Coordinates of C-alpha atoms (C1' of nucleotides) in Angstrom, one line a residue:
Chain H
M15 CA 3.1 -16.6 -55.7
I16 CA 4.3 -19.2 -53.3
K17 CA 7.3 -21.3 -54.2
Y18 CA 8.3 -24.6 -52.8
S19 CA 11.2 -24.6 -50.3
R20 CA 12.8 -27.6 -48.8
Q21 CA 13.4 -25.6 -45.6
R22 CA 9.7 -24.8 -45.1
E23 CA 8.8 -28.4 -45.7
C24 CA 11.3 -29.6 -43.1
I25 CA 9.9 -27.2 -40.6
L26 CA 6.4 -28.2 -41.2
N27 CA 7.3 -31.9 -41.0
N28 CA 9.2 -31.4 -37.9
L29 CA 6.3 -29.8 -36.2
Q30 CA 3.9 -32.4 -37.4
N31 CA 6.1 -35.2 -36.0
R32 CA 6.4 -34.0 -32.5
R33 CA 3.9 -33.6 -29.7
D34 CA 5.6 -31.0 -27.6
H35 CA 5.1 -27.3 -28.4
P36 CA 8.6 -26.2 -29.3
T37 CA 10.0 -22.6 -29.4
A38 CA 11.4 -21.3 -32.7
D39 CA 14.9 -22.0 -31.4
M40 CA 14.0 -25.6 -30.6
V41 CA 12.6 -26.1 -34.1
Y42 CA 15.8 -24.5 -35.4
K43 CA 18.1 -26.9 -33.5
S44 CA 16.0 -29.9 -34.5
V45 CA 15.7 -29.0 -38.2
R46 CA 19.4 -28.2 -38.4
L47 CA 20.1 -31.9 -38.0
E48 CA 18.7 -32.5 -41.5
Q49 CA 19.4 -29.1 -42.9
P50 CA 22.7 -28.0 -41.4
N51 CA 22.8 -24.7 -43.3
I52 CA 19.3 -23.5 -42.4
S53 CA 19.4 -20.2 -40.5
L54 CA 17.3 -19.1 -37.5
G55 CA 15.9 -16.2 -39.6
T56 CA 14.5 -18.7 -42.1
V57 CA 12.9 -20.6 -39.3
Y58 CA 11.2 -17.5 -37.9
R59 CA 10.1 -16.5 -41.4
N60 CA 8.6 -19.8 -42.1
L61 CA 7.0 -20.2 -38.8
S62 CA 5.2 -16.9 -39.3
F63 CA 4.3 -17.9 -42.8
L64 CA 2.9 -21.2 -41.8
A65 CA 1.0 -19.8 -38.9
E66 CA -0.6 -17.1 -41.1
N67 CA -1.6 -19.8 -43.5
G68 CA -3.2 -21.8 -40.8
Q69 CA -0.9 -24.8 -41.2
I70 CA 0.5 -24.5 -37.7
L71 CA -0.5 -22.6 -34.5
K72 CA 1.5 -20.0 -32.7
I73 CA 1.0 -20.0 -29.0
S74 CA 1.9 -17.0 -26.8
T75 CA 2.0 -18.2 -23.2
G76 CA 3.4 -15.2 -21.4
I77 CA 6.2 -17.5 -20.0
G78 CA 9.2 -17.3 -22.3
P79 CA 9.2 -17.3 -26.1
D80 CA 6.4 -18.2 -28.3
R81 CA 5.6 -21.8 -28.9
F82 CA 4.4 -23.6 -32.1
D83 CA 2.0 -26.4 -32.7
G84 CA 1.8 -28.6 -35.8
F85 CA -1.6 -29.9 -35.0
T86 CA -4.4 -27.6 -36.0
N87 CA -7.4 -29.7 -35.1
L88 CA -9.7 -28.0 -32.5
H89 CA -8.1 -28.2 -29.1
N90 CA -6.8 -26.0 -26.3
H91 CA -3.6 -25.7 -24.3
F92 CA -2.5 -26.0 -20.8
I93 CA 0.5 -24.0 -19.7
C94 CA 2.4 -24.9 -16.6
K95 CA 3.1 -21.8 -14.6
S96 CA 6.1 -23.6 -13.0
C97 CA 8.0 -25.0 -16.0
G98 CA 6.4 -23.1 -18.8
N99 CA 5.6 -26.3 -20.8
V100 CA 2.6 -26.4 -23.0
M101 CA 0.4 -29.5 -23.2
D102 CA -2.7 -30.3 -25.3
L103 CA -6.1 -30.3 -23.7
D104 CA -8.8 -31.9 -25.8
Y105 CA -11.7 -30.6 -23.9
I106 CA -13.9 -28.2 -25.9
P107 CA -16.9 -26.5 -24.4
S108 CA -20.1 -27.6 -25.9
E109 CA -21.4 -24.1 -26.2
T110 CA -21.1 -22.2 -29.4
I111 CA -18.7 -19.8 -27.8
I112 CA -17.9 -17.5 -30.7
E113 CA -21.5 -17.0 -31.6
K114 CA -22.5 -16.1 -28.0
A115 CA -19.5 -13.9 -27.4
S116 CA -20.2 -12.0 -30.6
N117 CA -23.5 -10.8 -29.2
D118 CA -21.5 -8.8 -26.6
F119 CA -19.0 -7.4 -29.1
D120 CA -18.9 -4.7 -31.7
G121 CA -16.5 -6.2 -34.2
E122 CA -15.8 -9.4 -36.0
I123 CA -14.7 -12.4 -33.9
E124 CA -13.0 -15.0 -36.0
E125 CA -11.2 -17.3 -33.5
C126 CA -11.3 -18.2 -29.9
E127 CA -8.5 -19.8 -27.9
M128 CA -8.6 -21.1 -24.4
Q129 CA -5.5 -21.3 -22.3
F130 CA -5.5 -23.2 -19.0
F131 CA -2.9 -22.3 -16.4
G132 CA -1.7 -24.3 -13.4
K133 CA 0.8 -26.9 -12.5
C134 CA 1.6 -30.0 -14.6
R135 CA 2.0 -33.4 -13.1
K136 CA 5.7 -33.3 -13.1
C137 CA 5.9 -30.0 -11.3
L138 CA 3.3 -31.1 -8.7
L139 CA 5.5 -34.0 -7.8
N140 CA 8.7 -32.0 -7.6
N141 CA 7.5 -29.9 -4.7
Chain E
M30 CA 8.3 -8.7 3.7
I31 CA 6.6 -6.3 1.4
K32 CA 7.2 -2.6 1.9
Y33 CA 5.1 0.3 0.6
S34 CA 6.3 2.1 -2.4
R35 CA 4.9 5.2 -4.0
Q36 CA 5.9 3.9 -7.4
R37 CA 4.0 0.7 -7.0
E38 CA 0.9 2.5 -5.8
C39 CA 1.0 4.9 -8.8
I40 CA 1.3 2.0 -11.2
L41 CA -1.6 0.2 -9.7
N42 CA -3.7 3.4 -9.7
N43 CA -2.8 4.1 -13.2
L44 CA -4.0 0.7 -14.4
Q45 CA -7.2 0.9 -12.4
N46 CA -8.1 4.2 -13.9
R47 CA -7.9 3.3 -17.5
R48 CA -9.9 1.0 -19.6
D49 CA -7.4 0.3 -22.3
H50 CA -4.8 -2.5 -21.9
P51 CA -1.5 -0.7 -21.9
T52 CA 2.0 -2.1 -22.5
A53 CA 4.7 -1.7 -19.9
D54 CA 6.1 1.3 -21.8
M55 CA 2.7 2.9 -22.0
V56 CA 2.3 2.6 -18.2
Y57 CA 5.8 4.0 -17.8
K58 CA 5.1 7.1 -20.0
S59 CA 1.9 7.7 -18.2
V60 CA 3.1 7.2 -14.6
R61 CA 6.2 9.4 -15.4
L62 CA 3.9 12.4 -15.5
E63 CA 3.3 12.1 -11.8
Q64 CA 6.6 10.4 -10.9
P65 CA 9.1 12.0 -13.2
N66 CA 12.0 10.0 -11.8
I67 CA 10.5 6.5 -12.1
S68 CA 12.5 4.1 -14.2
L69 CA 11.3 1.6 -16.8
G70 CA 12.9 -1.2 -14.8
T71 CA 10.8 -0.3 -11.8
V72 CA 7.7 -0.4 -13.9
Y73 CA 8.5 -3.9 -15.2
R74 CA 9.4 -5.1 -11.7
N75 CA 6.1 -3.8 -10.2
L76 CA 4.0 -5.0 -13.1
S77 CA 5.4 -8.5 -12.5
F78 CA 4.9 -8.2 -8.8
L79 CA 1.3 -7.1 -9.1
A80 CA 0.5 -9.7 -11.7
E81 CA 1.9 -12.5 -9.5
N82 CA -0.1 -11.2 -6.6
G83 CA -3.3 -11.2 -8.6
Q84 CA -3.8 -7.5 -8.4
I85 CA -3.5 -7.0 -12.1
L86 CA -3.6 -9.2 -15.2
K87 CA -0.8 -9.8 -17.7
I88 CA -2.0 -10.5 -21.2
S89 CA 0.2 -12.0 -23.8
T90 CA -1.4 -11.5 -27.2
G91 CA 1.2 -12.7 -29.6
I92 CA 1.0 -9.3 -31.3
G93 CA 3.6 -7.0 -29.9
P94 CA 4.6 -6.6 -26.2
D95 CA 2.6 -7.9 -23.3
R96 CA -0.4 -5.9 -22.1
F97 CA -1.7 -5.3 -18.6
D98 CA -5.2 -5.0 -17.1
G99 CA -6.1 -3.4 -13.8
F100 CA -9.4 -5.0 -13.7
T101 CA -9.4 -8.5 -12.3
N102 CA -13.1 -9.4 -12.3
L103 CA -13.9 -12.4 -14.4
H104 CA -13.9 -11.4 -18.1
N105 CA -12.1 -12.2 -21.3
H106 CA -10.3 -10.4 -24.0
F107 CA -10.6 -9.7 -27.7
I108 CA -7.4 -9.0 -29.6
C109 CA -7.6 -7.3 -33.0
K110 CA -5.4 -9.1 -35.4
S111 CA -5.2 -5.9 -37.4
C112 CA -4.2 -3.2 -34.9
G113 CA -3.2 -5.4 -31.9
N114 CA -5.5 -3.6 -29.5
V115 CA -7.0 -5.5 -26.6
M116 CA -10.6 -5.0 -25.6
D117 CA -12.7 -6.4 -22.8
L118 CA -15.3 -9.1 -23.6
D119 CA -17.7 -9.7 -20.7
Y120 CA -19.1 -12.9 -22.1
I121 CA -18.4 -15.9 -19.8
P122 CA -19.5 -19.4 -20.8
S123 CA -22.1 -20.8 -18.5
E124 CA -20.3 -24.2 -18.3
T125 CA -17.9 -24.9 -15.4
I126 CA -15.0 -24.9 -17.8
I127 CA -12.2 -25.6 -15.4
E128 CA -14.0 -28.5 -13.8
K129 CA -14.8 -30.2 -17.0
A130 CA -11.3 -29.6 -18.5
S131 CA -9.7 -31.0 -15.4
N132 CA -11.3 -34.4 -16.2
D133 CA -9.1 -34.7 -19.3
F134 CA -6.0 -33.5 -17.6
D135 CA -3.3 -35.0 -15.4
G136 CA -2.2 -32.0 -13.4
E137 CA -3.8 -29.1 -11.6
I138 CA -5.7 -26.5 -13.5
E139 CA -6.0 -23.2 -11.6
E140 CA -7.1 -20.7 -14.2
C141 CA -8.7 -20.4 -17.6
E142 CA -8.4 -17.5 -20.0
M143 CA -10.2 -17.1 -23.3
Q144 CA -8.8 -15.0 -26.0
F145 CA -10.9 -14.0 -29.0
F146 CA -9.2 -12.9 -32.2
G147 CA -10.6 -11.0 -35.1
K148 CA -11.1 -7.5 -36.3
C149 CA -12.2 -4.6 -34.2
R150 CA -14.9 -2.2 -35.3
K151 CA -12.4 0.5 -36.2
C152 CA -10.3 -1.8 -38.4
L153 CA -13.3 -3.2 -40.1
L154 CA -14.3 0.3 -41.2
N155 CA -10.8 1.2 -42.3
N156 CA -10.8 -1.4 -45.1
Chain K
dA14 C1' 14.3 -14.8 -66.8
dT15 C1' 11.8 -13.6 -63.0
dT16 C1' 11.0 -13.6 -58.3
dA17 C1' 10.3 -16.1 -54.0
dT18 C1' 13.3 -17.8 -50.5
dT19 C1' 17.6 -18.2 -48.2
dG20 C1' 21.8 -17.4 -45.2
dC21 C1' 24.1 -14.2 -42.8
dA22 C1' 24.6 -10.6 -39.7
dA23 C1' 23.1 -6.5 -37.9
dA24 C1' 19.4 -4.2 -35.8
dA25 C1' 15.2 -3.5 -33.3
dG26 C1' 12.4 -4.3 -29.6
dT27 C1' 11.2 -6.2 -25.1
dT28 C1' 12.3 -7.6 -20.7
dT29 C1' 15.6 -8.8 -17.0
dT30 C1' 19.4 -7.9 -14.0
dG31 C1' 23.6 -6.0 -11.2
dC32 C1' 24.8 -2.7 -8.2
dA33 C1' 25.0 1.4 -5.5
dT34 C1' 21.7 4.4 -3.3
dG35 C1' 17.4 5.6 -1.1
dC36 C1' 13.4 4.7 1.6
dC37 C1' 10.1 2.1 4.6
dG38 C1' 9.3 -0.3 8.9
Chain P
dC17 C1' 19.6 -0.3 11.6
dG18 C1' 18.2 -4.0 8.3
dG19 C1' 16.4 -5.1 4.1
dC20 C1' 13.1 -4.1 0.4
dA21 C1' 12.6 -1.1 -3.5
dT22 C1' 14.5 2.2 -6.7
dG23 C1' 17.3 4.4 -10.6
dC24 C1' 20.4 3.7 -13.9
dA25 C1' 22.6 1.3 -17.4
dA26 C1' 24.1 -2.7 -19.3
dA27 C1' 22.9 -7.2 -20.7
dA28 C1' 20.1 -10.9 -22.1
dC29 C1' 16.8 -12.6 -25.1
dT30 C1' 13.5 -12.9 -28.8
dT31 C1' 12.2 -11.6 -33.2
dT32 C1' 12.7 -8.8 -37.4
dT33 C1' 15.0 -7.0 -41.3
dG34 C1' 18.4 -5.5 -45.2
dC35 C1' 20.9 -7.4 -48.7
dA36 C1' 23.4 -10.2 -51.8
dA37 C1' 23.2 -15.0 -53.2
dT38 C1' 20.5 -19.1 -54.3
dA39 C1' 16.9 -21.8 -56.0
dA40 C1' 12.1 -22.6 -57.8
dT41 C1' 8.9 -21.8 -61.6

DNA sequence: ATTATTGCAAAAGTTTTGCATGCCG
DNA sequence: CGGCATGCAAAACTTTTGCAATAAT
């Protein structure tokens, strides 16, 4: 049974009101402005909880700590290999990817995520 | 200037002779059978080196530690949400994904990786 | 009253790094 | 010889967890 928690609500609100893709620690620092007593452990616990419930996305980029995204509409991510920042990419292939990929695979595919890597505009200019 | 190292060669060979997607520690344990004095730090350093040089792939799954892949031909990965194992998926969309995605994006996209999530055959049966 | 959730702090786990030594070119 | 690479161990970082206290139903 799931009980309401002010901390969880703040974390979800925080993620839904920003367009970057913060780390757990960034969420922690930001939420602490409203909830000064919240602990980092609680942030981690709720981020896991919300991600498992599909209310947020967890993004593992391979560059630094995991990132989180409060927007769960269908989209993909670009990851800058230079600065590690994550940006939204609204392009979605027109093919029915999961369906086609399932033909090749002996198990149950539920989700597909595309990650694009390269250099963001800012890092291109700073070279 | 890059110098030859027996350790690096062993690590690369090890990855190219297995079809799983081992963690750094798994590579370490395996390579240590031939190179008993190799250290975990050296394994990490060389895995990073090889991945940056495009000789191997680094895979961040979001479930446990990073995985590595000695096969760099174009393919994608399936990640079992139950056991965390990584498997190859040879399906490649027919669209020119990167080209199309670049239209939406203000930076330079170099690579695209697709990760499929779900349950592998083994985990489906064990329920 | 019951139990999910929290705060705190310690622990676990992964990856990086400093430094003296060894090995390749 | 000069400098990259290694082994070792410590450190840095990220994330998880145990437990007593707090808060929601």
